[in-house]
XYZ file of C-alpha atoms in Angstrom:
568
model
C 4.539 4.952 -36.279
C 4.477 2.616 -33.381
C 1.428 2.025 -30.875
C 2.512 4.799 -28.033
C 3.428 7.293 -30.511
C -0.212 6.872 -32.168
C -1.405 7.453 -28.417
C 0.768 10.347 -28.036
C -0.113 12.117 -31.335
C -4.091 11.256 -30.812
C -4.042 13.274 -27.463
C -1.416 16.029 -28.908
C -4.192 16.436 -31.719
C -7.614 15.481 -30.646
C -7.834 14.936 -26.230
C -5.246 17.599 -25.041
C -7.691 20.559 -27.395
C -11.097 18.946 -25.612
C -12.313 20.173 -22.515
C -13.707 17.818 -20.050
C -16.646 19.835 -20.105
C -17.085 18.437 -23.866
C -16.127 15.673 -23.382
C -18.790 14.772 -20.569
C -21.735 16.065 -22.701
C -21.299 13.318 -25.029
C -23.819 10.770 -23.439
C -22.974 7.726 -25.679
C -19.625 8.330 -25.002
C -19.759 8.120 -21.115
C -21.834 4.951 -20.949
C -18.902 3.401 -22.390
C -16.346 4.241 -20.219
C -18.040 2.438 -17.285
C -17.005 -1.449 -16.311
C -17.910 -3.934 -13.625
C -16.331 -6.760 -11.850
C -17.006 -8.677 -8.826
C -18.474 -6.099 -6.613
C -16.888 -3.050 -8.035
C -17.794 -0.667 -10.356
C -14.815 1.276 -11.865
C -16.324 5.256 -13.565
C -13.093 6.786 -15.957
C -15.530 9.195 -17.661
C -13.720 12.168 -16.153
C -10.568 10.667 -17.512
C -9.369 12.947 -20.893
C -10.136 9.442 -22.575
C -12.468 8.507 -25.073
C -13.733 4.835 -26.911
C -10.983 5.611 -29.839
C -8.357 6.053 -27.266
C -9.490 2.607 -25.463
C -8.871 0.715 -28.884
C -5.685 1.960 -29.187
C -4.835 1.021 -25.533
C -5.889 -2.232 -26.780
C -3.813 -2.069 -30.016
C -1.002 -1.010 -27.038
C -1.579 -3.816 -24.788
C -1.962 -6.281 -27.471
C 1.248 -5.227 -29.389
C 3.427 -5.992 -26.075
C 1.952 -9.278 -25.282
C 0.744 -7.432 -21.833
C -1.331 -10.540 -21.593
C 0.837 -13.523 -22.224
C 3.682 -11.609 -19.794
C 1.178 -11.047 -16.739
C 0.092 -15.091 -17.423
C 3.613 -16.124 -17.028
C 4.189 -13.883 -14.499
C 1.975 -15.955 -12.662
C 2.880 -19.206 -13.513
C 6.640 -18.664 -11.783
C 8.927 -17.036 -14.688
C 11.460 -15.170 -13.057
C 10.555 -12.027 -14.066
C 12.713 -9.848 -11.227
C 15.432 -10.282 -13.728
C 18.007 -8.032 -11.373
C 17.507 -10.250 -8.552
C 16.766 -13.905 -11.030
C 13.523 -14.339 -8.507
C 10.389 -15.612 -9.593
C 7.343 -12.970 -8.642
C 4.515 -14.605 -6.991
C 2.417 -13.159 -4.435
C -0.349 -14.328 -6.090
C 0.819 -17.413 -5.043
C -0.240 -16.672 -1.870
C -4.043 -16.613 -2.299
C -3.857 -19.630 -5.393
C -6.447 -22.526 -4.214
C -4.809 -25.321 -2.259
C -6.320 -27.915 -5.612
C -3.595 -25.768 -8.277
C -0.505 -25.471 -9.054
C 2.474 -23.363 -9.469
C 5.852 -24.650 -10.483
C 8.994 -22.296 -9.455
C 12.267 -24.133 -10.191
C 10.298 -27.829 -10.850
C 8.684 -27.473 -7.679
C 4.856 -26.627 -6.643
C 5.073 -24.239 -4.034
C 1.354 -24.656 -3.635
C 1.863 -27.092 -0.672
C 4.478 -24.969 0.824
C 1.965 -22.274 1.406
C -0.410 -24.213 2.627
C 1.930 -25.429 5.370
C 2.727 -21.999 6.332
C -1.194 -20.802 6.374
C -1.876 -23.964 8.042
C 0.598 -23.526 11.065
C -0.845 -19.743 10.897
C -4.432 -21.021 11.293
C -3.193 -23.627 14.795
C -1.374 -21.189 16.159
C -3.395 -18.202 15.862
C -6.478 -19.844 16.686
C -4.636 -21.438 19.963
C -3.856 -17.884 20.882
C -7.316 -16.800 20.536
C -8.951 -19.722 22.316
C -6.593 -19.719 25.088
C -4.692 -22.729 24.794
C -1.310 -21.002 24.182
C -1.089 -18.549 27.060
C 1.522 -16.392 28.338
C 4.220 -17.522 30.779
C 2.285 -16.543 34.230
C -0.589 -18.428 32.340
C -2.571 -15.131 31.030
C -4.014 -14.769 27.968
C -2.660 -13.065 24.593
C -5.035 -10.223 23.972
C -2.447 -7.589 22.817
C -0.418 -7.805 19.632
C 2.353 -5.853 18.163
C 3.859 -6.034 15.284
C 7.218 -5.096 15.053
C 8.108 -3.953 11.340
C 8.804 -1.618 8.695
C 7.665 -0.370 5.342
C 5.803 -3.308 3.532
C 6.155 -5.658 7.024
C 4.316 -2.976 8.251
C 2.483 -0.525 5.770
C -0.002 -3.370 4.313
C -0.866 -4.894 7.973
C -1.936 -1.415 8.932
C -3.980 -0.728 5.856
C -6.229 -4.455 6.310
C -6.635 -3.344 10.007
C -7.691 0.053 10.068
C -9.959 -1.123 7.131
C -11.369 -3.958 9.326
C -11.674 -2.814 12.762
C -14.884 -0.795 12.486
C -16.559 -3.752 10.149
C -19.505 -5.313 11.895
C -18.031 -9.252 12.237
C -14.718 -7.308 12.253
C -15.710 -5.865 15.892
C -17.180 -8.888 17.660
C -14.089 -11.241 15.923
C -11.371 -8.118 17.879
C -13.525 -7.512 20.839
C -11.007 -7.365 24.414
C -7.936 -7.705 21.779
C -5.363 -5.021 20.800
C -2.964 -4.824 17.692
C -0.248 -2.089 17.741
C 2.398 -1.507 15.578
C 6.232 -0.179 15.681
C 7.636 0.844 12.601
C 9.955 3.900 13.839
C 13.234 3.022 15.336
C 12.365 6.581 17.283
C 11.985 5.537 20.765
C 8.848 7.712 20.774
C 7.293 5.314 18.399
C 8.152 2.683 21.030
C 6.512 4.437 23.932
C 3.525 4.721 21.842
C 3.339 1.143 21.268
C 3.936 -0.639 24.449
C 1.742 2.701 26.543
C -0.316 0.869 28.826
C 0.560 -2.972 27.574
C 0.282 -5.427 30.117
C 3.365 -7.206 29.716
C 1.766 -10.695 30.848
C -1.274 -10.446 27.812
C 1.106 -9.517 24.930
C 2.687 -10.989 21.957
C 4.977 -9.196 19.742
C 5.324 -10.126 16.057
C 8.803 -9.836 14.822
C 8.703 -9.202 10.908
C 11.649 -9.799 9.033
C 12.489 -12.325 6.178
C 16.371 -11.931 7.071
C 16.069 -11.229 10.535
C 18.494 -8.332 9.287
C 16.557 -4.908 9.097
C 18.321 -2.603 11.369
C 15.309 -0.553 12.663
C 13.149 -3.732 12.853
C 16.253 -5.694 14.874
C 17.165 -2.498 16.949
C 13.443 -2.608 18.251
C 13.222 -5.990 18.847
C 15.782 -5.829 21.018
C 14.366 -2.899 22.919
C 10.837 -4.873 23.166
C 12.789 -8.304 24.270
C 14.440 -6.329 27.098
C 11.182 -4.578 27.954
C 9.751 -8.096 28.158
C 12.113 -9.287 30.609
C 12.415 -6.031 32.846
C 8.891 -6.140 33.071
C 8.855 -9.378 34.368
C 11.714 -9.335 36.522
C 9.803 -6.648 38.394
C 6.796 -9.204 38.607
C 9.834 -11.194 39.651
C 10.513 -13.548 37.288
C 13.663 -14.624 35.533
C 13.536 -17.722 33.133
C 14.445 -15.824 29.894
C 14.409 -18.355 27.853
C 10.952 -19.659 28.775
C 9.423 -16.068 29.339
C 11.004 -15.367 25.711
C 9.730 -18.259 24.113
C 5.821 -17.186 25.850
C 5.863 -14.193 24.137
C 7.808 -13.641 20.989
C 7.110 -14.603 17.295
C 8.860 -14.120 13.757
C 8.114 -14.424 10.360
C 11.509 -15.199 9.029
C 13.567 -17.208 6.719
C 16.700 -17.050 9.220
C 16.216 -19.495 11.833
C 19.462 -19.292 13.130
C 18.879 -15.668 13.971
C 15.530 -15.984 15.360
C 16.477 -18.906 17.679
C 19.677 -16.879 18.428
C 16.875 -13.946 19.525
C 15.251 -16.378 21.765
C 12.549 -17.073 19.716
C 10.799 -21.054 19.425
C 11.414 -21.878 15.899
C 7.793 -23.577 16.522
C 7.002 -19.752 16.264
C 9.178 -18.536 13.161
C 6.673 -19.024 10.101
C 8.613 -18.491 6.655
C 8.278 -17.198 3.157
C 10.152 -17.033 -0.169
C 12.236 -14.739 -1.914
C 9.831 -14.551 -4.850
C 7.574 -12.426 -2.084
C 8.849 -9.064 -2.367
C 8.206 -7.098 0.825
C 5.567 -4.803 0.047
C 3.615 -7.487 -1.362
C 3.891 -9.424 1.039
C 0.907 -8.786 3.666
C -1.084 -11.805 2.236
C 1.705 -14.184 3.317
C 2.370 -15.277 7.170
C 3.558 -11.658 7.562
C -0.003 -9.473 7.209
C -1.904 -13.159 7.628
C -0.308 -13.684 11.238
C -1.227 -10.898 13.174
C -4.284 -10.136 11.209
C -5.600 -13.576 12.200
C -4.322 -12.875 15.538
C -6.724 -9.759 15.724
C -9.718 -11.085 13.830
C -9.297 -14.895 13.340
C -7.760 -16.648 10.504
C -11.203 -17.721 8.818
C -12.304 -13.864 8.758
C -8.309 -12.897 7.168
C -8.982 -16.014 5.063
C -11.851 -13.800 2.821
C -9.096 -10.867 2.430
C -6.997 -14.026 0.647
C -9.942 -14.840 -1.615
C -10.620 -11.341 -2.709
C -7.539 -10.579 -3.801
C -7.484 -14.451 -6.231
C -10.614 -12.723 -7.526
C -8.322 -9.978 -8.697
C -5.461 -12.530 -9.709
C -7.415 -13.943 -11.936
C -9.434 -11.656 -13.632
C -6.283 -9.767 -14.411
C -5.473 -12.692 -17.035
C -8.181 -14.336 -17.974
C -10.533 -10.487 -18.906
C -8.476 -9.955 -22.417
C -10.668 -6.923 -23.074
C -9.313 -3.683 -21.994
C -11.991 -1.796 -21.212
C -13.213 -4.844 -19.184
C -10.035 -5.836 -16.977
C -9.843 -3.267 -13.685
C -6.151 -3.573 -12.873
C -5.301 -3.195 -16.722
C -7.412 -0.015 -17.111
C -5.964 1.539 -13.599
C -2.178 0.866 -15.149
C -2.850 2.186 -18.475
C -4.526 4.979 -17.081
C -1.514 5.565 -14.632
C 0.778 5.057 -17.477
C -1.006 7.424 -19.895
C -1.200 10.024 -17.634
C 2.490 9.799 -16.573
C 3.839 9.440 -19.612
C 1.638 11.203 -22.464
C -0.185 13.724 -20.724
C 2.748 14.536 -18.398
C 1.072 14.464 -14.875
C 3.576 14.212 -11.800
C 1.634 13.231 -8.828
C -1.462 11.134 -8.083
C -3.763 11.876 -5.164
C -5.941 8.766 -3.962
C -9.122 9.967 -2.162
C -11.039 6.850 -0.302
C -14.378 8.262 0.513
C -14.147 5.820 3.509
C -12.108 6.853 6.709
C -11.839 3.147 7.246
C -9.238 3.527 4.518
C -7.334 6.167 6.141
C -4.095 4.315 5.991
C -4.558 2.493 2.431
C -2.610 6.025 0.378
C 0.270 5.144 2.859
C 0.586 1.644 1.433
C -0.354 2.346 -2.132
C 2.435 5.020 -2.031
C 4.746 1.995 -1.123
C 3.942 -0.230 -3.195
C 3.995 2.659 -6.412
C 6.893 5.073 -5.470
C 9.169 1.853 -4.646
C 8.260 -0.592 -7.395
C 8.201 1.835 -9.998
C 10.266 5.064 -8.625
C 13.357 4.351 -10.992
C 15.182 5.588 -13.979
C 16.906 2.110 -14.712
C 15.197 0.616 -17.589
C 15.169 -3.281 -18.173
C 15.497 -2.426 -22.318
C 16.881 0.992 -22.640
C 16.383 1.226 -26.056
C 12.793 -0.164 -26.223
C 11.302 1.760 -23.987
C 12.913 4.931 -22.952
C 10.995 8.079 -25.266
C 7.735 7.211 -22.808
C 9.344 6.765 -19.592
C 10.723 10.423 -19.182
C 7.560 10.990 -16.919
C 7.473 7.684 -15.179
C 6.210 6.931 -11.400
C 4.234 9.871 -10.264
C 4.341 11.017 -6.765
C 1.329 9.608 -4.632
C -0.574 10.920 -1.592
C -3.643 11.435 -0.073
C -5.903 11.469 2.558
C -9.834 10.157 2.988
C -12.171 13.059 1.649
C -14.039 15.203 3.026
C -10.907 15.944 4.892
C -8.736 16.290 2.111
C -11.305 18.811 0.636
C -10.060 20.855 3.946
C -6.675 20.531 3.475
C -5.040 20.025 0.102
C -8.081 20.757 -2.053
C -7.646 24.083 -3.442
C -4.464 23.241 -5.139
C -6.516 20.355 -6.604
C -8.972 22.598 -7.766
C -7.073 25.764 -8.495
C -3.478 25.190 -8.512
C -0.964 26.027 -11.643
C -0.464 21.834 -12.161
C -2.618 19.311 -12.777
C -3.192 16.251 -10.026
C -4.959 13.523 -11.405
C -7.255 12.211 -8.820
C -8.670 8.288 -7.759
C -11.849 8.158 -5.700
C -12.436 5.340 -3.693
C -16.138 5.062 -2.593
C -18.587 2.463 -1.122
C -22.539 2.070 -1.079
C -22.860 0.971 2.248
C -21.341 1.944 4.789
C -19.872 -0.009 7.631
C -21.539 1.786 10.353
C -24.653 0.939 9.044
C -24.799 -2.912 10.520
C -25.686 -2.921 13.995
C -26.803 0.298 14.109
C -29.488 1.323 16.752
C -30.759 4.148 13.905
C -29.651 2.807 10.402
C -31.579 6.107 8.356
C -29.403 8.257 10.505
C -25.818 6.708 9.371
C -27.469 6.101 6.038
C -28.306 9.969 5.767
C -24.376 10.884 7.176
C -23.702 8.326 4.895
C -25.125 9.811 1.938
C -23.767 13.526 2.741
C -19.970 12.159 2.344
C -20.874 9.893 -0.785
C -22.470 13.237 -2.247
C -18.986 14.824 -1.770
C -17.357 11.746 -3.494
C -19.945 12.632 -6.795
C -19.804 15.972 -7.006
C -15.525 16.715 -6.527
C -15.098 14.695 -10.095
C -17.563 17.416 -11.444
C -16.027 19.924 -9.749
C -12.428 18.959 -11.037
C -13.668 18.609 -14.910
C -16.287 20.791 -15.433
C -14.510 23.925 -13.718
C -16.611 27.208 -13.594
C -16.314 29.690 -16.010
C -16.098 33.299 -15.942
C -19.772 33.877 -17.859
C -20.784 31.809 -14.686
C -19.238 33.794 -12.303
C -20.808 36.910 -13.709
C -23.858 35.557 -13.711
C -23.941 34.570 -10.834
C -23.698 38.261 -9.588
C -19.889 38.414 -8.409
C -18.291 41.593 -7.725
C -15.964 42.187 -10.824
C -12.869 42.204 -8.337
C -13.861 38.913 -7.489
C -14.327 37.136 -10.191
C -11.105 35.668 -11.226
C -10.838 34.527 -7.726
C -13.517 32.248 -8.426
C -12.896 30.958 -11.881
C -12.084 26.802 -11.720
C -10.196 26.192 -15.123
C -11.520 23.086 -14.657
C -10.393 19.889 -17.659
C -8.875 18.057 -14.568
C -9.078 14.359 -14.870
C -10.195 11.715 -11.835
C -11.888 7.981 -12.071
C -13.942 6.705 -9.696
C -14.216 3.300 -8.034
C -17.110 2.284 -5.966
C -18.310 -0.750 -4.494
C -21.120 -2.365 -4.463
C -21.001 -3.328 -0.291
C -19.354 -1.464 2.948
C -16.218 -2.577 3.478
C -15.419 -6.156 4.007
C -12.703 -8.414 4.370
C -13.362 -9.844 0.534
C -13.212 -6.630 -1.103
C -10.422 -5.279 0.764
C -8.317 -7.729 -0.545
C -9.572 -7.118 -3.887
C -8.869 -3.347 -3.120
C -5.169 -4.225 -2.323
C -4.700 -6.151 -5.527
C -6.233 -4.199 -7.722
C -3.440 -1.236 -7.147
C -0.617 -4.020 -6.913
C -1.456 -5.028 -10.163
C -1.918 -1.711 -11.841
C 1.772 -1.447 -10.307
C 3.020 -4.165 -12.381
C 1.004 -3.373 -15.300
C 2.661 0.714 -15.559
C 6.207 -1.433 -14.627
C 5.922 -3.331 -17.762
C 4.689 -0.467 -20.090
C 7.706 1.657 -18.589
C 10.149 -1.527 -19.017
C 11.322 -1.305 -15.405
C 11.236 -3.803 -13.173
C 9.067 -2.979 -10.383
C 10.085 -5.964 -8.156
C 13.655 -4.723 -6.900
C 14.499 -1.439 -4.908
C 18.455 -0.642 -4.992
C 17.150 3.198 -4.300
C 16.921 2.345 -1.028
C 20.382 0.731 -0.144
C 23.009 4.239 -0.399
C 21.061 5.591 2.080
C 21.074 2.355 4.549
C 24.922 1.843 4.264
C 25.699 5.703 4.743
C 23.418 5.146 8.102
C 25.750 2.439 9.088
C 29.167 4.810 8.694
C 27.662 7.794 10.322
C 26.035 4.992 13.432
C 29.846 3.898 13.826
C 31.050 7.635 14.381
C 28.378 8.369 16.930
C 29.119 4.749 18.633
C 32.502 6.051 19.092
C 32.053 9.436 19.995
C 29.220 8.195 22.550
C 30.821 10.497 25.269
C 32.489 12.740 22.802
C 30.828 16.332 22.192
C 33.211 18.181 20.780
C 35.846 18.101 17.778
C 34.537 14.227 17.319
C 37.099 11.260 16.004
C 35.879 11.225 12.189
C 38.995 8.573 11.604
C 37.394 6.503 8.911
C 34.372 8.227 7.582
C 34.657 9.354 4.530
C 32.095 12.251 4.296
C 32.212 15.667 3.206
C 32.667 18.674 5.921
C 29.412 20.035 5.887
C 27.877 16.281 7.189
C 31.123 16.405 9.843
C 30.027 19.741 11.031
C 26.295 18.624 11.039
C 27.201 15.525 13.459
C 29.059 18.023 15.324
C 26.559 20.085 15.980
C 24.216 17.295 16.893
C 26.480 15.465 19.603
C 27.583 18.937 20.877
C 23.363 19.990 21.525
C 23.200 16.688 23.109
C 25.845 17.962 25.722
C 24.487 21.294 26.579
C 22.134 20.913 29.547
């Protein structure tokens, strides 16, 4: 009997026939399920865990050299063995002093140069040395991206922007984003943008992405009609004033009318959605806040980097636990979806990202070794949402509680809260404070303690009531609180923490979590149907179809749509 079979048949026998109720009134038990790095405290007591079950997740980890893969991993193996790319975001946030060889070559240096440039140019925008063209200064930025050129950026901000130093480093400054190709998604991001003070951010390692291009090109001629009614003309010079890429594709960008002084680079061993701690997150956040402030995010998430491989005890290492948790529920206990609940609304937007960064690194049925690892993948990748509590209590919180499935649940809290720096009546935020974090204590109770019937009863409830207010209960969460509010440090140990548990679930499942083919049907279908409606612009009825190959029921769909589009 093999490692994950012993795990399977230990909660078949033993966890699956406990109640969380049980299990939480064994005291010794729960002070063992409790670890500490760095500023975070990380609670899996209301997990259907116990200390046997953590050695044998040791006996698990150790078995598959978890260790020794996540070391080379990053020291520049090429582990995204569909794509023969090296994986190193963590590369991003190394010290300048160390190295890391990819190919022969320490690409140490090379990020340096690219941070460095960041830093001058950034901090040129900010001081007012690089202004626009009719000599105004840069105070709004947008950020013109999608999915993890996008998703990540808006996660640091939102967490940042209502941080003390966060406020006075932003103060008169604006950062937007446009994601969308819907031109409603454009309005929304150039609304009330004085075309003179603004600097968009063009994110795209190809210079390819059709909704990030397609945009561009709607902002470039929105710069220029802007200013032609200012009356001005010089494109290139009123282009090069106001536009800026990260890119690879310099041709394109200089093409676009972009100064490759502007274009910063990356590699291909940064995957997209892990790449918002390289010149695409670190540009326009430092834009915003000031590279120095961004800088901490950078040092947070090393923190992470390296206590993933250097804490060899399980129930020590953060991101380890958080995968093998994921990976346990997923794939022994059977659980389908994963609700994160930050008991911060400065986090509002970090379920957005980590659904990203989960759903497309591990949402796939191709396994790297078939035969090695396919009996405890059937239930791979759960589905991910959420929404900061004590909203979500309001919206999606009964099913939690009451519904016919399970949803394991991840709080996300903080002692401090932001608001409290600054504050003209501190005890006042504390108290507010304290009413959401008593929410954040008491839903983990909730979820695995349940309420019994004998409660209900005695608690006097009319008999035609009472199964109405019966909580089953046995429903697992963690918990993960820090030590201070929110800060630029421990948001970027936040974000690596959950790319890390990523990886670790990717190489228990024996996928590789660094590609995405999922996504590229769907992209070059887009194309075919955008050359139908190209030529049919006019067209709206019986449109020319000559050369799609698509069933009827899509023909009469596009039909439909160009012949609404017609009718006044």
């Amino acid at each position: 009997m093999d490692i994950q079979q012993k795990i399977a048949q230990y909660y078949e026998t033993v966890l699956s026939k406990t109640h969380l109720r049980t299990l939480l009134d064994n005291d010794e038990r729960n002070k063992h399920l409790v670890t500490q790095f760095d500023g975070i405290l990380l609670d899996y007591s209301h997990e259907k865990v116990d200390t046997e079950l953590i050695a044998q997740f040791q006996q698990l980890v150790d078995s598959t050299n978890l260790f020794e893969t996540l070391k080379d991993i990053q020291s520049g193996i090429k582990f995204n063995s569909t794509e023969n790319r090296a994986v190193l975001h963590t590369a991003l946030r190394t010290p300048e002093a160390q190295q890391v060889i990819v190919d022969g070559q320490n690409v140490i240096p090379d990020v340096y140069q690219i941070l460095d440039r960041v830093k001058t140019f950034t901090e040129s925008v900010r001081s007012g040395t690089f202004l626009g063209y009719t000599k105004k200064q840069l105070l709004n930025t947008v950020v013109i991206g999608i999915g993890g050129s996008y998703l990540g950026i808006e996660f640091i901000y939102e967490a940042l922007r209502t941080h003390h130093e966060g406020q006075l480093k932003s103060k008169g400054r604006q950062l937007r984003f446009l994601a969308n190709v819907d031109p409603v998604d454009t309005i929304r991001a150039l609304q009330n943008l004085n075309v003179e003070e603004t600097l968009f951010v063009i994110n795209s390692k190809t210079f390819t992405t059709a909704e990030t291009i397609m945009n561009a090109k709607v902002c470039r001629n929105w710069i220029l009609e802007q200013y032609k009614l200012l009356g001005h003309e010089n494109e290139k010079e009123i282009l090069e004033s106001h536009l800026t890429a990260v890119s690879t594709n310099l041709a394109e960008t200089g093409k676009f009318g972009i100064n490759e002084q502007r274009v910063f680079g990356f590699w291909d061993w940064v995957g997209g959605r892990y790449s918002v701690t390289s010149a695409i997150g670190v540009l326009p956040l430092s834009l915003q806040f000031g590279y120095d402030y961004i800088a901490q995010v950078l040092h947070g998430a090393h923190s992470i980097d390296q206590h993933l491989v250097n804490e060899k005890q399980v129930s020590k290492n953060l991101p380890v636990l958080l995968g093998l948790l994921g990976w346990y529920r997923a794939s022994i206990q059977k659980y389908q979806a994963l609700a994160l609940i930050p008991y911060a609304q400065c986090l509002l937007r970090f379920p957005a990202h980590v659904q990203q960064v989960h759903m497309e690194s591990n949402g796939k049925t191709a396994l790297v070794y078939p035969d090695k690892h396919e009996q405890y993948f059937k239930s791979a990748c759960p589905f991910i949402f959420g929404e900061p509590g004590t909203n979500s209590q309001h919206s999606f919180f009964q099913l939690i509680h009451q519904g016919s499935q399970v949803i394991p649940c991840e709080f996300i809290g903080y002692a401090k809260s932001q608001a409290e720096t600054g504050a003209s009546n501190p005890g006042a935020v504390r108290d507010q404070h304290d009413e959401l974090m008593s929410n954040y204590f008491a839903q983990v109770d909730a979820l695995a303690r349940g309420k019994t019937k004998e409660e209900v009863i005695a608690e006097g409830v009319k008999e035609e009531l009472q199964h109405h207010k019966v909580f089953p209960g046995d429903r697992c969460s963690l918990q993960i609180l820090f030590k201070n509010e929110a800060n630029p440090y421990n948001v970027g140990q936040l974000l690596a923490l959950y790319e890390h548990r990523v990886l670790v679930e990717g190489i228990l499942w024996g996928i590789n979590p660094f590609d995405q083919w999922g996504v590229e049907l769907g992209k070059v279908l887009a194309k075919n149907v955008r050359s139908v409606l190209l030529k049919n612009v006019d067209n709206h009825n019986n449109l020319d179809f000559t050369g799609f190959n698509a069933n009827s029921a899509t023909k009469n769909l596009i039909n439909h749509y160009r012949a609404f589009q017609g009718k006044q």
